[in-house]
Amino acid sequence: MNENAELLAELETLCRERQAVILVHHYQPPEIQDLADFLGDSLGLSRQAAATDAEVIVFCGVHFMAETAKLLSPDKTVLMPEPRAGCPMADMVTPERLREFQAQYPDAPVVAYVNTTAAVKAESDICCTSANAPAVVRSLPEDQVIFVPDQYLADWVAKQVPVKEIVRYPGFCPTHIAIKPEEIIQLKQEHPRAAVVAHPECPPDLLALADAVRSTSGMVKFAGETEADEIIVVTEVGMLHQLKEKYPAKTFYGIGTAVCRNMKMTTLPKLVACLREMTGEITVPEEMAVRARRAVQRMVEIG
Ligand code: 13P
Ligand code: SF4
């Protein structure tokens, strides 16, 4: 047996013995996506974490995603193969910075993108993901809403929900803002019949070039629904793996330079080791968890 085959066999045994479920985000390395019990976007993964009856959740993604799983499944053990895999955008807002920002708009509720730490969620009224952000903002009775931390997701939500005034916190995703409009324009020139789907973390000049704006799971759905058989995918390049697997008859073009380094920190040896040694456990202090859970649950209930 080669080394990988041995590790895969060990993983199967460990999952059975520990009653573990493997949750994986679409930006993870392809070989990790292939091991998923559930592969999805932030919203789907949160729902799965809340619904699972497994004893152990192994989360292959970044830290805020595993923390959210822990909030929704407080009695389960949540492990990360690489707990140092963070999200630079989530780290752009701290509870202190949020409180300072909020002091300028004391009557506005805080909508926290799920890409935030549990400490920030605990200071927020409700969470959202890229899949449900407009619906979450619409659900609030107030006319003015604070949105943290992604200013570009906030821009896109403001366009979808023009009746609300969205106060934007100045955060951003380094991976999505590094994509250049010229890269999309060139792909469009090379493949004039292709549809363009982009993630709402992209700045407006990129979204202006897109036919559809979707979360990562929304992109999978879009690829199945569109009549186009060529699709330009404007997001982290890991997204292409699932699209190609699911729709082998279609052709996908990605942005090769759009790589989230944190998402690529998961490896098969780390995945097996964390389950073998039960390391990389994600915990949230109870007092913080109670408040953060409220914001996440309020979002999950919106449907
Ligand atoms: P999705 O919820 O669309 O999967 O996005 C998560 C993310 O971190 C995008 O950068
Ligand atoms: Fe965070 Fe951007 Fe990576 Fe998503 S792609 S995890 S928002 S840094």
PDB file of C-alpha atoms and ligand atoms in Angstrom:
ATOM      1  CA  MET A   1       0.000   0.000   0.000  1.00  0.00           C
ATOM      2  CA  ASN A   2       1.372   3.458  -0.803  1.00  0.00           C
ATOM      3  CA  GLU A   3       1.449   6.159   1.868  1.00  0.00           C
ATOM      4  CA  ASN A   4      -1.753   7.861   0.722  1.00  0.00           C
ATOM      5  CA  ALA A   5      -3.681   4.604   0.561  1.00  0.00           C
ATOM      6  CA  GLU A   6      -2.557   3.788   4.124  1.00  0.00           C
ATOM      7  CA  LEU A   7      -3.679   7.201   5.335  1.00  0.00           C
ATOM      8  CA  LEU A   8      -7.021   6.886   3.556  1.00  0.00           C
ATOM      9  CA  ALA A   9      -7.605   3.481   5.140  1.00  0.00           C
ATOM     10  CA  GLU A  10      -6.709   4.870   8.559  1.00  0.00           C
ATOM     11  CA  LEU A  11      -9.046   7.817   8.023  1.00  0.00           C
ATOM     12  CA  GLU A  12     -11.935   5.513   7.244  1.00  0.00           C
ATOM     13  CA  THR A  13     -11.311   3.477  10.407  1.00  0.00           C
ATOM     14  CA  LEU A  14     -10.917   6.592  12.568  1.00  0.00           C
ATOM     15  CA  CYS A  15     -14.123   8.157  11.213  1.00  0.00           C
ATOM     16  CA  ARG A  16     -16.027   4.988  12.073  1.00  0.00           C
ATOM     17  CA  GLU A  17     -14.474   4.568  15.545  1.00  0.00           C
ATOM     18  CA  ARG A  18     -14.876   8.216  16.539  1.00  0.00           C
ATOM     19  CA  GLN A  19     -18.231   8.683  14.785  1.00  0.00           C
ATOM     20  CA  ALA A  20     -16.793  11.623  12.932  1.00  0.00           C
ATOM     21  CA  VAL A  21     -18.178  13.608  10.023  1.00  0.00           C
ATOM     22  CA  ILE A  22     -15.914  15.538   7.626  1.00  0.00           C
ATOM     23  CA  LEU A  23     -17.221  18.970   6.589  1.00  0.00           C
ATOM     24  CA  VAL A  24     -15.327  20.654   3.754  1.00  0.00           C
ATOM     25  CA  HIS A  25     -15.494  24.099   2.130  1.00  0.00           C
ATOM     26  CA  HIS A  26     -15.337  24.504  -1.665  1.00  0.00           C
ATOM     27  CA  TYR A  27     -11.965  26.329  -1.515  1.00  0.00           C
ATOM     28  CA  GLN A  28     -10.153  23.386   0.115  1.00  0.00           C
ATOM     29  CA  PRO A  29      -7.555  21.426  -1.899  1.00  0.00           C
ATOM     30  CA  PRO A  30      -9.217  18.995  -4.364  1.00  0.00           C
ATOM     31  CA  GLU A  31      -7.933  15.876  -2.570  1.00  0.00           C
ATOM     32  CA  ILE A  32      -9.597  17.095   0.668  1.00  0.00           C
ATOM     33  CA  GLN A  33     -12.864  17.953  -1.127  1.00  0.00           C
ATOM     34  CA  ASP A  34     -12.919  14.344  -2.364  1.00  0.00           C
ATOM     35  CA  LEU A  35     -13.036  13.122   1.267  1.00  0.00           C
ATOM     36  CA  ALA A  36     -16.007  15.248   2.314  1.00  0.00           C
ATOM     37  CA  ASP A  37     -19.137  13.818   3.902  1.00  0.00           C
ATOM     38  CA  PHE A  38     -20.542  17.244   3.180  1.00  0.00           C
ATOM     39  CA  LEU A  39     -19.050  19.837   0.839  1.00  0.00           C
ATOM     40  CA  GLY A  40     -20.586  23.286   0.823  1.00  0.00           C
ATOM     41  CA  ASP A  41     -20.667  27.031   1.333  1.00  0.00           C
ATOM     42  CA  SER A  42     -20.632  28.725   4.724  1.00  0.00           C
ATOM     43  CA  LEU A  43     -24.414  28.546   5.086  1.00  0.00           C
ATOM     44  CA  GLY A  44     -24.688  24.894   4.061  1.00  0.00           C
ATOM     45  CA  LEU A  45     -21.805  23.935   6.340  1.00  0.00           C
ATOM     46  CA  SER A  46     -23.410  25.785   9.294  1.00  0.00           C
ATOM     47  CA  ARG A  47     -26.689  23.983   8.677  1.00  0.00           C
ATOM     48  CA  GLN A  48     -24.900  20.654   8.422  1.00  0.00           C
ATOM     49  CA  ALA A  49     -23.003  21.316  11.667  1.00  0.00           C
ATOM     50  CA  ALA A  50     -26.291  22.072  13.421  1.00  0.00           C
ATOM     51  CA  ALA A  51     -28.017  18.962  12.066  1.00  0.00           C
ATOM     52  CA  THR A  52     -25.363  16.257  12.365  1.00  0.00           C
ATOM     53  CA  ASP A  53     -25.649  13.490  14.942  1.00  0.00           C
ATOM     54  CA  ALA A  54     -21.954  12.612  14.629  1.00  0.00           C
ATOM     55  CA  GLU A  55     -19.875  12.854  17.822  1.00  0.00           C
ATOM     56  CA  VAL A  56     -16.967  14.643  16.162  1.00  0.00           C
ATOM     57  CA  ILE A  57     -16.962  17.271  13.417  1.00  0.00           C
ATOM     58  CA  VAL A  58     -13.705  17.537  11.475  1.00  0.00           C
ATOM     59  CA  PHE A  59     -13.828  20.941   9.815  1.00  0.00           C
ATOM     60  CA  CYS A  60     -11.708  21.456   6.721  1.00  0.00           C
ATOM     61  CA  GLY A  61     -11.962  25.167   6.120  1.00  0.00           C
ATOM     62  CA  VAL A  62     -10.849  28.258   8.041  1.00  0.00           C
ATOM     63  CA  HIS A  63     -11.125  29.083  11.724  1.00  0.00           C
ATOM     64  CA  PHE A  64     -14.351  31.124  11.734  1.00  0.00           C
ATOM     65  CA  MET A  65     -16.169  28.254   9.985  1.00  0.00           C
ATOM     66  CA  ALA A  66     -15.126  25.717  12.615  1.00  0.00           C
ATOM     67  CA  GLU A  67     -16.016  28.185  15.370  1.00  0.00           C
ATOM     68  CA  THR A  68     -19.486  28.595  13.845  1.00  0.00           C
ATOM     69  CA  ALA A  69     -19.853  24.803  13.789  1.00  0.00           C
ATOM     70  CA  LYS A  70     -18.937  24.728  17.490  1.00  0.00           C
ATOM     71  CA  LEU A  71     -21.500  27.439  18.273  1.00  0.00           C
ATOM     72  CA  LEU A  72     -24.233  25.436  16.582  1.00  0.00           C
ATOM     73  CA  SER A  73     -23.117  22.073  17.951  1.00  0.00           C
ATOM     74  CA  PRO A  74     -21.794  22.903  21.427  1.00  0.00           C
ATOM     75  CA  ASP A  75     -21.926  19.288  22.627  1.00  0.00           C
ATOM     76  CA  LYS A  76     -19.841  17.937  19.763  1.00  0.00           C
ATOM     77  CA  THR A  77     -16.075  17.918  19.501  1.00  0.00           C
ATOM     78  CA  VAL A  78     -15.003  20.172  16.613  1.00  0.00           C
ATOM     79  CA  LEU A  79     -11.512  19.596  15.244  1.00  0.00           C
ATOM     80  CA  MET A  80      -9.505  21.416  12.599  1.00  0.00           C
ATOM     81  CA  PRO A  81      -6.604  19.637  10.837  1.00  0.00           C
ATOM     82  CA  GLU A  82      -4.822  23.024  10.814  1.00  0.00           C
ATOM     83  CA  PRO A  83      -6.276  25.345  13.480  1.00  0.00           C
ATOM     84  CA  ARG A  84      -3.933  28.159  12.400  1.00  0.00           C
ATOM     85  CA  ALA A  85      -5.835  28.496   9.104  1.00  0.00           C
ATOM     86  CA  GLY A  86      -7.573  31.825   9.608  1.00  0.00           C
ATOM     87  CA  CYS A  87      -9.441  34.309   7.443  1.00  0.00           C
ATOM     88  CA  PRO A  88      -7.610  37.646   7.038  1.00  0.00           C
ATOM     89  CA  MET A  89     -10.921  39.412   6.412  1.00  0.00           C
ATOM     90  CA  ALA A  90     -12.402  38.051   9.656  1.00  0.00           C
ATOM     91  CA  ASP A  91      -9.351  39.400  11.504  1.00  0.00           C
ATOM     92  CA  MET A  92      -9.968  42.937  10.174  1.00  0.00           C
ATOM     93  CA  VAL A  93     -12.648  43.563  12.793  1.00  0.00           C
ATOM     94  CA  THR A  94     -12.271  43.083  16.549  1.00  0.00           C
ATOM     95  CA  PRO A  95     -14.942  43.632  19.237  1.00  0.00           C
ATOM     96  CA  GLU A  96     -13.168  46.883  20.223  1.00  0.00           C
ATOM     97  CA  ARG A  97     -13.096  48.225  16.657  1.00  0.00           C
ATOM     98  CA  LEU A  98     -16.705  47.209  16.156  1.00  0.00           C
ATOM     99  CA  ARG A  99     -17.776  49.009  19.337  1.00  0.00           C
ATOM    100  CA  GLU A 100     -15.967  52.195  18.230  1.00  0.00           C
ATOM    101  CA  PHE A 101     -17.569  51.983  14.794  1.00  0.00           C
ATOM    102  CA  GLN A 102     -20.999  51.250  16.233  1.00  0.00           C
ATOM    103  CA  ALA A 103     -20.821  54.253  18.590  1.00  0.00           C
ATOM    104  CA  GLN A 104     -21.257  56.472  15.493  1.00  0.00           C
ATOM    105  CA  TYR A 105     -24.564  54.753  14.592  1.00  0.00           C
ATOM    106  CA  PRO A 106     -26.077  53.858  17.975  1.00  0.00           C
ATOM    107  CA  ASP A 107     -29.523  52.897  16.640  1.00  0.00           C
ATOM    108  CA  ALA A 108     -28.388  50.657  13.807  1.00  0.00           C
ATOM    109  CA  PRO A 109     -28.341  46.869  14.306  1.00  0.00           C
ATOM    110  CA  VAL A 110     -25.122  45.031  13.425  1.00  0.00           C
ATOM    111  CA  VAL A 111     -25.173  42.403  10.693  1.00  0.00           C
ATOM    112  CA  ALA A 112     -21.990  40.334  10.958  1.00  0.00           C
ATOM    113  CA  TYR A 113     -20.850  38.366   7.932  1.00  0.00           C
ATOM    114  CA  VAL A 114     -20.191  34.832   9.134  1.00  0.00           C
ATOM    115  CA  ASN A 115     -16.525  35.567   8.248  1.00  0.00           C
ATOM    116  CA  THR A 116     -15.992  37.043  11.729  1.00  0.00           C
ATOM    117  CA  THR A 117     -14.620  35.717  15.010  1.00  0.00           C
ATOM    118  CA  ALA A 118     -17.026  34.421  17.666  1.00  0.00           C
ATOM    119  CA  ALA A 119     -15.995  37.466  19.750  1.00  0.00           C
ATOM    120  CA  VAL A 120     -17.352  39.780  17.026  1.00  0.00           C
ATOM    121  CA  LYS A 121     -20.470  37.662  16.493  1.00  0.00           C
ATOM    122  CA  ALA A 122     -21.126  38.026  20.230  1.00  0.00           C
ATOM    123  CA  GLU A 123     -21.319  41.822  19.738  1.00  0.00           C
ATOM    124  CA  SER A 124     -23.644  41.536  16.727  1.00  0.00           C
ATOM    125  CA  ASP A 125     -27.397  41.289  16.275  1.00  0.00           C
ATOM    126  CA  ILE A 126     -27.514  38.762  13.463  1.00  0.00           C
ATOM    127  CA  CYS A 127     -25.124  36.927  11.129  1.00  0.00           C
ATOM    128  CA  CYS A 128     -25.339  36.372   7.395  1.00  0.00           C
ATOM    129  CA  THR A 129     -23.435  34.522   4.709  1.00  0.00           C
ATOM    130  CA  SER A 130     -22.933  35.372   1.059  1.00  0.00           C
ATOM    131  CA  ALA A 131     -25.940  33.142   0.295  1.00  0.00           C
ATOM    132  CA  ASN A 132     -28.464  34.937   2.481  1.00  0.00           C
ATOM    133  CA  ALA A 133     -27.107  38.469   3.135  1.00  0.00           C
ATOM    134  CA  PRO A 134     -29.887  40.357   1.268  1.00  0.00           C
ATOM    135  CA  ALA A 135     -32.591  38.262   2.989  1.00  0.00           C
ATOM    136  CA  VAL A 136     -31.018  38.877   6.408  1.00  0.00           C
ATOM    137  CA  VAL A 137     -30.842  42.659   5.840  1.00  0.00           C
ATOM    138  CA  ARG A 138     -34.429  42.703   4.524  1.00  0.00           C
ATOM    139  CA  SER A 139     -35.604  40.853   7.641  1.00  0.00           C
ATOM    140  CA  LEU A 140     -34.566  43.713   9.943  1.00  0.00           C
ATOM    141  CA  PRO A 141     -37.138  46.399  10.761  1.00  0.00           C
ATOM    142  CA  GLU A 142     -34.590  49.236  11.001  1.00  0.00           C
ATOM    143  CA  ASP A 143     -33.860  51.442   7.940  1.00  0.00           C
ATOM    144  CA  GLN A 144     -30.170  51.802   8.782  1.00  0.00           C
ATOM    145  CA  VAL A 145     -27.981  48.709   9.238  1.00  0.00           C
ATOM    146  CA  ILE A 146     -24.264  48.308  10.066  1.00  0.00           C
ATOM    147  CA  PHE A 147     -22.562  45.625   7.974  1.00  0.00           C
ATOM    148  CA  VAL A 148     -19.203  44.124   9.051  1.00  0.00           C
ATOM    149  CA  PRO A 149     -16.543  43.432   7.886  1.00  0.00           C
ATOM    150  CA  ASP A 150     -16.802  43.089   4.081  1.00  0.00           C
ATOM    151  CA  GLN A 151     -17.418  46.457   2.398  1.00  0.00           C
ATOM    152  CA  TYR A 152     -17.846  44.808  -1.019  1.00  0.00           C
ATOM    153  CA  LEU A 153     -20.425  42.294   0.102  1.00  0.00           C
ATOM    154  CA  ALA A 154     -22.105  45.288   1.767  1.00  0.00           C
ATOM    155  CA  ASP A 155     -22.027  47.200  -1.564  1.00  0.00           C
ATOM    156  CA  TRP A 156     -23.689  44.282  -3.317  1.00  0.00           C
ATOM    157  CA  VAL A 157     -26.323  43.899  -0.584  1.00  0.00           C
ATOM    158  CA  ALA A 158     -27.063  47.644  -0.793  1.00  0.00           C
ATOM    159  CA  LYS A 159     -27.855  47.191  -4.502  1.00  0.00           C
ATOM    160  CA  GLN A 160     -30.185  44.264  -3.750  1.00  0.00           C
ATOM    161  CA  VAL A 161     -31.938  46.043  -0.879  1.00  0.00           C
ATOM    162  CA  PRO A 162     -32.054  49.723  -1.893  1.00  0.00           C
ATOM    163  CA  VAL A 163     -34.629  50.618   0.754  1.00  0.00           C
ATOM    164  CA  LYS A 164     -32.014  50.176   3.499  1.00  0.00           C
ATOM    165  CA  GLU A 165     -29.076  52.394   4.313  1.00  0.00           C
ATOM    166  CA  ILE A 166     -26.082  50.083   4.748  1.00  0.00           C
ATOM    167  CA  VAL A 167     -23.225  51.444   6.808  1.00  0.00           C
ATOM    168  CA  ARG A 168     -20.094  49.663   5.569  1.00  0.00           C
ATOM    169  CA  TYR A 169     -17.155  48.649   7.728  1.00  0.00           C
ATOM    170  CA  PRO A 170     -13.950  48.923   5.637  1.00  0.00           C
ATOM    171  CA  GLY A 171     -12.934  45.223   5.500  1.00  0.00           C
ATOM    172  CA  PHE A 172     -12.269  43.108   2.405  1.00  0.00           C
ATOM    173  CA  CYS A 173     -11.111  39.689   1.227  1.00  0.00           C
ATOM    174  CA  PRO A 174      -7.499  39.911   0.012  1.00  0.00           C
ATOM    175  CA  THR A 175      -8.051  37.008  -2.402  1.00  0.00           C
ATOM    176  CA  HIS A 176     -11.080  38.527  -4.148  1.00  0.00           C
ATOM    177  CA  ILE A 177      -9.819  42.106  -4.310  1.00  0.00           C
ATOM    178  CA  ALA A 178      -6.592  40.943  -6.011  1.00  0.00           C
ATOM    179  CA  ILE A 179      -8.540  39.764  -9.087  1.00  0.00           C
ATOM    180  CA  LYS A 180      -8.154  42.285 -11.925  1.00  0.00           C
ATOM    181  CA  PRO A 181     -11.032  43.271 -14.248  1.00  0.00           C
ATOM    182  CA  GLU A 182      -8.598  42.772 -17.161  1.00  0.00           C
ATOM    183  CA  GLU A 183      -8.313  39.065 -16.295  1.00  0.00           C
ATOM    184  CA  ILE A 184     -12.071  38.642 -16.695  1.00  0.00           C
ATOM    185  CA  ILE A 185     -12.194  40.827 -19.815  1.00  0.00           C
ATOM    186  CA  GLN A 186      -9.499  38.697 -21.423  1.00  0.00           C
ATOM    187  CA  LEU A 187     -11.314  35.440 -20.558  1.00  0.00           C
ATOM    188  CA  LYS A 188     -14.519  36.920 -21.986  1.00  0.00           C
ATOM    189  CA  GLN A 189     -12.690  37.811 -25.210  1.00  0.00           C
ATOM    190  CA  GLU A 190     -11.220  34.319 -25.460  1.00  0.00           C
ATOM    191  CA  HIS A 191     -14.563  32.624 -24.699  1.00  0.00           C
ATOM    192  CA  PRO A 192     -17.289  34.977 -25.923  1.00  0.00           C
ATOM    193  CA  ARG A 193     -20.106  32.481 -25.339  1.00  0.00           C
ATOM    194  CA  ALA A 194     -19.186  31.885 -21.684  1.00  0.00           C
ATOM    195  CA  ALA A 195     -21.395  33.026 -18.801  1.00  0.00           C
ATOM    196  CA  VAL A 196     -19.618  34.803 -15.933  1.00  0.00           C
ATOM    197  CA  VAL A 197     -20.433  33.994 -12.299  1.00  0.00           C
ATOM    198  CA  ALA A 198     -18.730  35.931  -9.488  1.00  0.00           C
ATOM    199  CA  HIS A 199     -18.638  35.813  -5.689  1.00  0.00           C
ATOM    200  CA  PRO A 200     -20.107  38.869  -3.895  1.00  0.00           C
ATOM    201  CA  GLU A 201     -16.815  39.446  -2.041  1.00  0.00           C
ATOM    202  CA  CYS A 202     -15.531  40.815  -5.381  1.00  0.00           C
ATOM    203  CA  PRO A 203     -15.399  44.620  -5.725  1.00  0.00           C
ATOM    204  CA  PRO A 204     -18.085  46.322  -7.895  1.00  0.00           C
ATOM    205  CA  ASP A 205     -15.826  46.692 -10.968  1.00  0.00           C
ATOM    206  CA  LEU A 206     -15.573  42.890 -11.108  1.00  0.00           C
ATOM    207  CA  LEU A 207     -19.254  42.280 -10.364  1.00  0.00           C
ATOM    208  CA  ALA A 208     -20.170  44.661 -13.202  1.00  0.00           C
ATOM    209  CA  LEU A 209     -18.630  42.093 -15.588  1.00  0.00           C
ATOM    210  CA  ALA A 210     -20.663  39.174 -14.183  1.00  0.00           C
ATOM    211  CA  ASP A 211     -23.916  37.667 -15.411  1.00  0.00           C
ATOM    212  CA  ALA A 212     -24.641  36.247 -11.953  1.00  0.00           C
ATOM    213  CA  VAL A 213     -23.408  36.847  -8.397  1.00  0.00           C
ATOM    214  CA  ARG A 214     -23.523  33.775  -6.156  1.00  0.00           C
ATOM    215  CA  SER A 215     -22.160  32.149  -2.980  1.00  0.00           C
ATOM    216  CA  THR A 216     -19.959  29.125  -3.668  1.00  0.00           C
ATOM    217  CA  SER A 217     -22.890  26.673  -3.443  1.00  0.00           C
ATOM    218  CA  GLY A 218     -24.927  29.123  -5.498  1.00  0.00           C
ATOM    219  CA  MET A 219     -22.271  28.787  -8.207  1.00  0.00           C
ATOM    220  CA  VAL A 220     -22.790  25.021  -8.313  1.00  0.00           C
ATOM    221  CA  LYS A 221     -26.522  25.575  -8.721  1.00  0.00           C
ATOM    222  CA  PHE A 222     -25.974  28.282 -11.353  1.00  0.00           C
ATOM    223  CA  ALA A 223     -23.734  25.977 -13.415  1.00  0.00           C
ATOM    224  CA  GLY A 224     -26.500  23.376 -13.453  1.00  0.00           C
ATOM    225  CA  GLU A 225     -29.199  25.852 -14.422  1.00  0.00           C
ATOM    226  CA  THR A 226     -27.536  28.073 -17.030  1.00  0.00           C
ATOM    227  CA  GLU A 227     -27.835  27.146 -20.681  1.00  0.00           C
ATOM    228  CA  ALA A 228     -24.229  28.240 -21.222  1.00  0.00           C
ATOM    229  CA  ASP A 229     -21.832  25.338 -21.561  1.00  0.00           C
ATOM    230  CA  GLU A 230     -18.784  27.493 -20.805  1.00  0.00           C
ATOM    231  CA  ILE A 231     -18.550  29.359 -17.500  1.00  0.00           C
ATOM    232  CA  ILE A 232     -15.983  31.859 -16.204  1.00  0.00           C
ATOM    233  CA  VAL A 233     -15.748  31.458 -12.441  1.00  0.00           C
ATOM    234  CA  VAL A 234     -14.638  34.584 -10.571  1.00  0.00           C
ATOM    235  CA  THR A 235     -13.648  33.418  -7.105  1.00  0.00           C
ATOM    236  CA  GLU A 236     -11.028  31.342  -5.287  1.00  0.00           C
ATOM    237  CA  VAL A 237      -9.679  28.752  -7.716  1.00  0.00           C
ATOM    238  CA  GLY A 238     -10.578  25.737  -5.512  1.00  0.00           C
ATOM    239  CA  MET A 239     -14.171  26.248  -6.634  1.00  0.00           C
ATOM    240  CA  LEU A 240     -13.406  24.731 -10.024  1.00  0.00           C
ATOM    241  CA  HIS A 241     -12.890  21.223  -8.656  1.00  0.00           C
ATOM    242  CA  GLN A 242     -16.496  20.637  -7.639  1.00  0.00           C
ATOM    243  CA  LEU A 243     -17.858  22.354 -10.754  1.00  0.00           C
ATOM    244  CA  LYS A 244     -15.776  20.159 -13.074  1.00  0.00           C
ATOM    245  CA  GLU A 245     -16.709  17.002 -11.131  1.00  0.00           C
ATOM    246  CA  LYS A 246     -20.390  17.764 -11.190  1.00  0.00           C
ATOM    247  CA  TYR A 247     -20.700  19.023 -14.758  1.00  0.00           C
ATOM    248  CA  PRO A 248     -18.096  17.191 -16.854  1.00  0.00           C
ATOM    249  CA  ALA A 249     -19.844  18.211 -20.079  1.00  0.00           C
ATOM    250  CA  LYS A 250     -19.331  21.929 -19.324  1.00  0.00           C
ATOM    251  CA  THR A 251     -16.075  23.885 -19.497  1.00  0.00           C
ATOM    252  CA  PHE A 252     -15.011  26.131 -16.621  1.00  0.00           C
ATOM    253  CA  TYR A 253     -12.407  28.891 -16.673  1.00  0.00           C
ATOM    254  CA  GLY A 254     -11.033  30.129 -13.364  1.00  0.00           C
ATOM    255  CA  ILE A 255      -8.715  32.846 -12.124  1.00  0.00           C
ATOM    256  CA  GLY A 256      -5.523  30.882 -11.462  1.00  0.00           C
ATOM    257  CA  THR A 257      -4.037  33.598  -9.266  1.00  0.00           C
ATOM    258  CA  ALA A 258      -7.029  33.735  -6.879  1.00  0.00           C
ATOM    259  CA  VAL A 259      -5.740  31.476  -4.124  1.00  0.00           C
ATOM    260  CA  CYS A 260      -6.668  31.697  -0.427  1.00  0.00           C
ATOM    261  CA  ARG A 261      -3.507  30.414   1.233  1.00  0.00           C
ATOM    262  CA  ASN A 262      -5.275  29.671   4.492  1.00  0.00           C
ATOM    263  CA  MET A 263      -7.737  27.386   2.733  1.00  0.00           C
ATOM    264  CA  LYS A 264      -4.842  25.413   1.287  1.00  0.00           C
ATOM    265  CA  MET A 265      -3.270  24.615   4.676  1.00  0.00           C
ATOM    266  CA  THR A 266      -5.273  21.396   5.098  1.00  0.00           C
ATOM    267  CA  THR A 267      -3.451  18.224   4.036  1.00  0.00           C
ATOM    268  CA  LEU A 268      -4.358  14.531   4.231  1.00  0.00           C
ATOM    269  CA  PRO A 269      -1.627  13.755   6.842  1.00  0.00           C
ATOM    270  CA  LYS A 270      -2.876  16.650   9.045  1.00  0.00           C
ATOM    271  CA  LEU A 271      -6.479  15.492   8.644  1.00  0.00           C
ATOM    272  CA  VAL A 272      -5.648  11.944   9.724  1.00  0.00           C
ATOM    273  CA  ALA A 273      -3.390  13.118  12.570  1.00  0.00           C
ATOM    274  CA  CYS A 274      -6.021  15.422  14.081  1.00  0.00           C
ATOM    275  CA  LEU A 275      -8.539  12.589  14.238  1.00  0.00           C
ATOM    276  CA  ARG A 276      -5.986  10.036  15.453  1.00  0.00           C
ATOM    277  CA  GLU A 277      -4.702  12.298  18.245  1.00  0.00           C
ATOM    278  CA  MET A 278      -7.883  14.346  18.713  1.00  0.00           C
ATOM    279  CA  THR A 279      -5.915  17.581  18.322  1.00  0.00           C
ATOM    280  CA  GLY A 280      -6.817  20.953  16.857  1.00  0.00           C
ATOM    281  CA  GLU A 281      -9.945  21.224  18.977  1.00  0.00           C
ATOM    282  CA  ILE A 282     -11.944  24.456  18.525  1.00  0.00           C
ATOM    283  CA  THR A 283     -13.608  25.866  21.623  1.00  0.00           C
ATOM    284  CA  VAL A 284     -15.490  29.082  22.400  1.00  0.00           C
ATOM    285  CA  PRO A 285     -15.751  30.432  25.978  1.00  0.00           C
ATOM    286  CA  GLU A 286     -19.303  29.796  27.183  1.00  0.00           C
ATOM    287  CA  GLU A 287     -20.244  33.395  27.996  1.00  0.00           C
ATOM    288  CA  MET A 288     -19.161  34.497  24.515  1.00  0.00           C
ATOM    289  CA  ALA A 289     -20.731  31.445  22.884  1.00  0.00           C
ATOM    290  CA  VAL A 290     -24.183  32.201  24.310  1.00  0.00           C
ATOM    291  CA  ARG A 291     -24.208  35.666  22.710  1.00  0.00           C
ATOM    292  CA  ALA A 292     -22.543  34.623  19.442  1.00  0.00           C
ATOM    293  CA  ARG A 293     -24.884  31.627  19.066  1.00  0.00           C
ATOM    294  CA  ARG A 294     -27.894  33.924  19.258  1.00  0.00           C
ATOM    295  CA  ALA A 295     -26.680  35.879  16.201  1.00  0.00           C
ATOM    296  CA  VAL A 296     -25.901  32.724  14.208  1.00  0.00           C
ATOM    297  CA  GLN A 297     -29.153  30.997  15.146  1.00  0.00           C
ATOM    298  CA  ARG A 298     -31.174  34.043  14.203  1.00  0.00           C
ATOM    299  CA  MET A 299     -29.634  33.769  10.739  1.00  0.00           C
ATOM    300  CA  VAL A 300     -30.178  30.004  10.421  1.00  0.00           C
ATOM    301  CA  GLU A 301     -33.860  30.483  11.324  1.00  0.00           C
ATOM    302  CA  ILE A 302     -34.366  32.899   8.416  1.00  0.00           C
ATOM    303  CA  GLY A 303     -34.065  29.936   6.028  1.00  0.00           C
TER     304      GLY A 303
HETATM  305  P1  13P B   1     -19.226  31.022   0.721  1.00  0.00           P
HETATM  306  O1  13P B   1     -20.094  31.123   1.925  1.00  0.00           O
HETATM  307  O2  13P B   1     -19.862  31.583  -0.515  1.00  0.00           O
HETATM  308  O3  13P B   1     -18.770  29.614   0.515  1.00  0.00           O
HETATM  309  O4  13P B   1     -17.936  31.936   0.914  1.00  0.00           O
HETATM  310  C1  13P B   1     -17.068  31.811   2.001  1.00  0.00           C
HETATM  311  C2  13P B   1     -15.833  32.574   1.820  1.00  0.00           C
HETATM  312  O5  13P B   1     -15.001  32.651   2.677  1.00  0.00           O
HETATM  313  C3  13P B   1     -15.648  33.252   0.554  1.00  0.00           C
HETATM  314  O6  13P B   1     -14.396  33.839   0.519  1.00  0.00           O
HETATM  315 FE1  SF4 B   2     -11.345  34.703   4.064  1.00  0.00          FE
HETATM  316 FE2  SF4 B   2     -11.129  35.508   1.541  1.00  0.00          FE
HETATM  317 FE3  SF4 B   2     -10.038  33.206   2.289  1.00  0.00          FE
HETATM  318 FE4  SF4 B   2     -12.717  33.470   2.104  1.00  0.00          FE
HETATM  319  S1  SF4 B   2     -11.213  33.568   0.444  1.00  0.00           S
HETATM  320  S2  SF4 B   2     -11.571  32.501   3.753  1.00  0.00           S
HETATM  321  S3  SF4 B   2     -12.940  35.592   2.814  1.00  0.00           S
HETATM  322  S4  SF4 B   2      -9.464  35.259   3.014  1.00  0.00           S
END
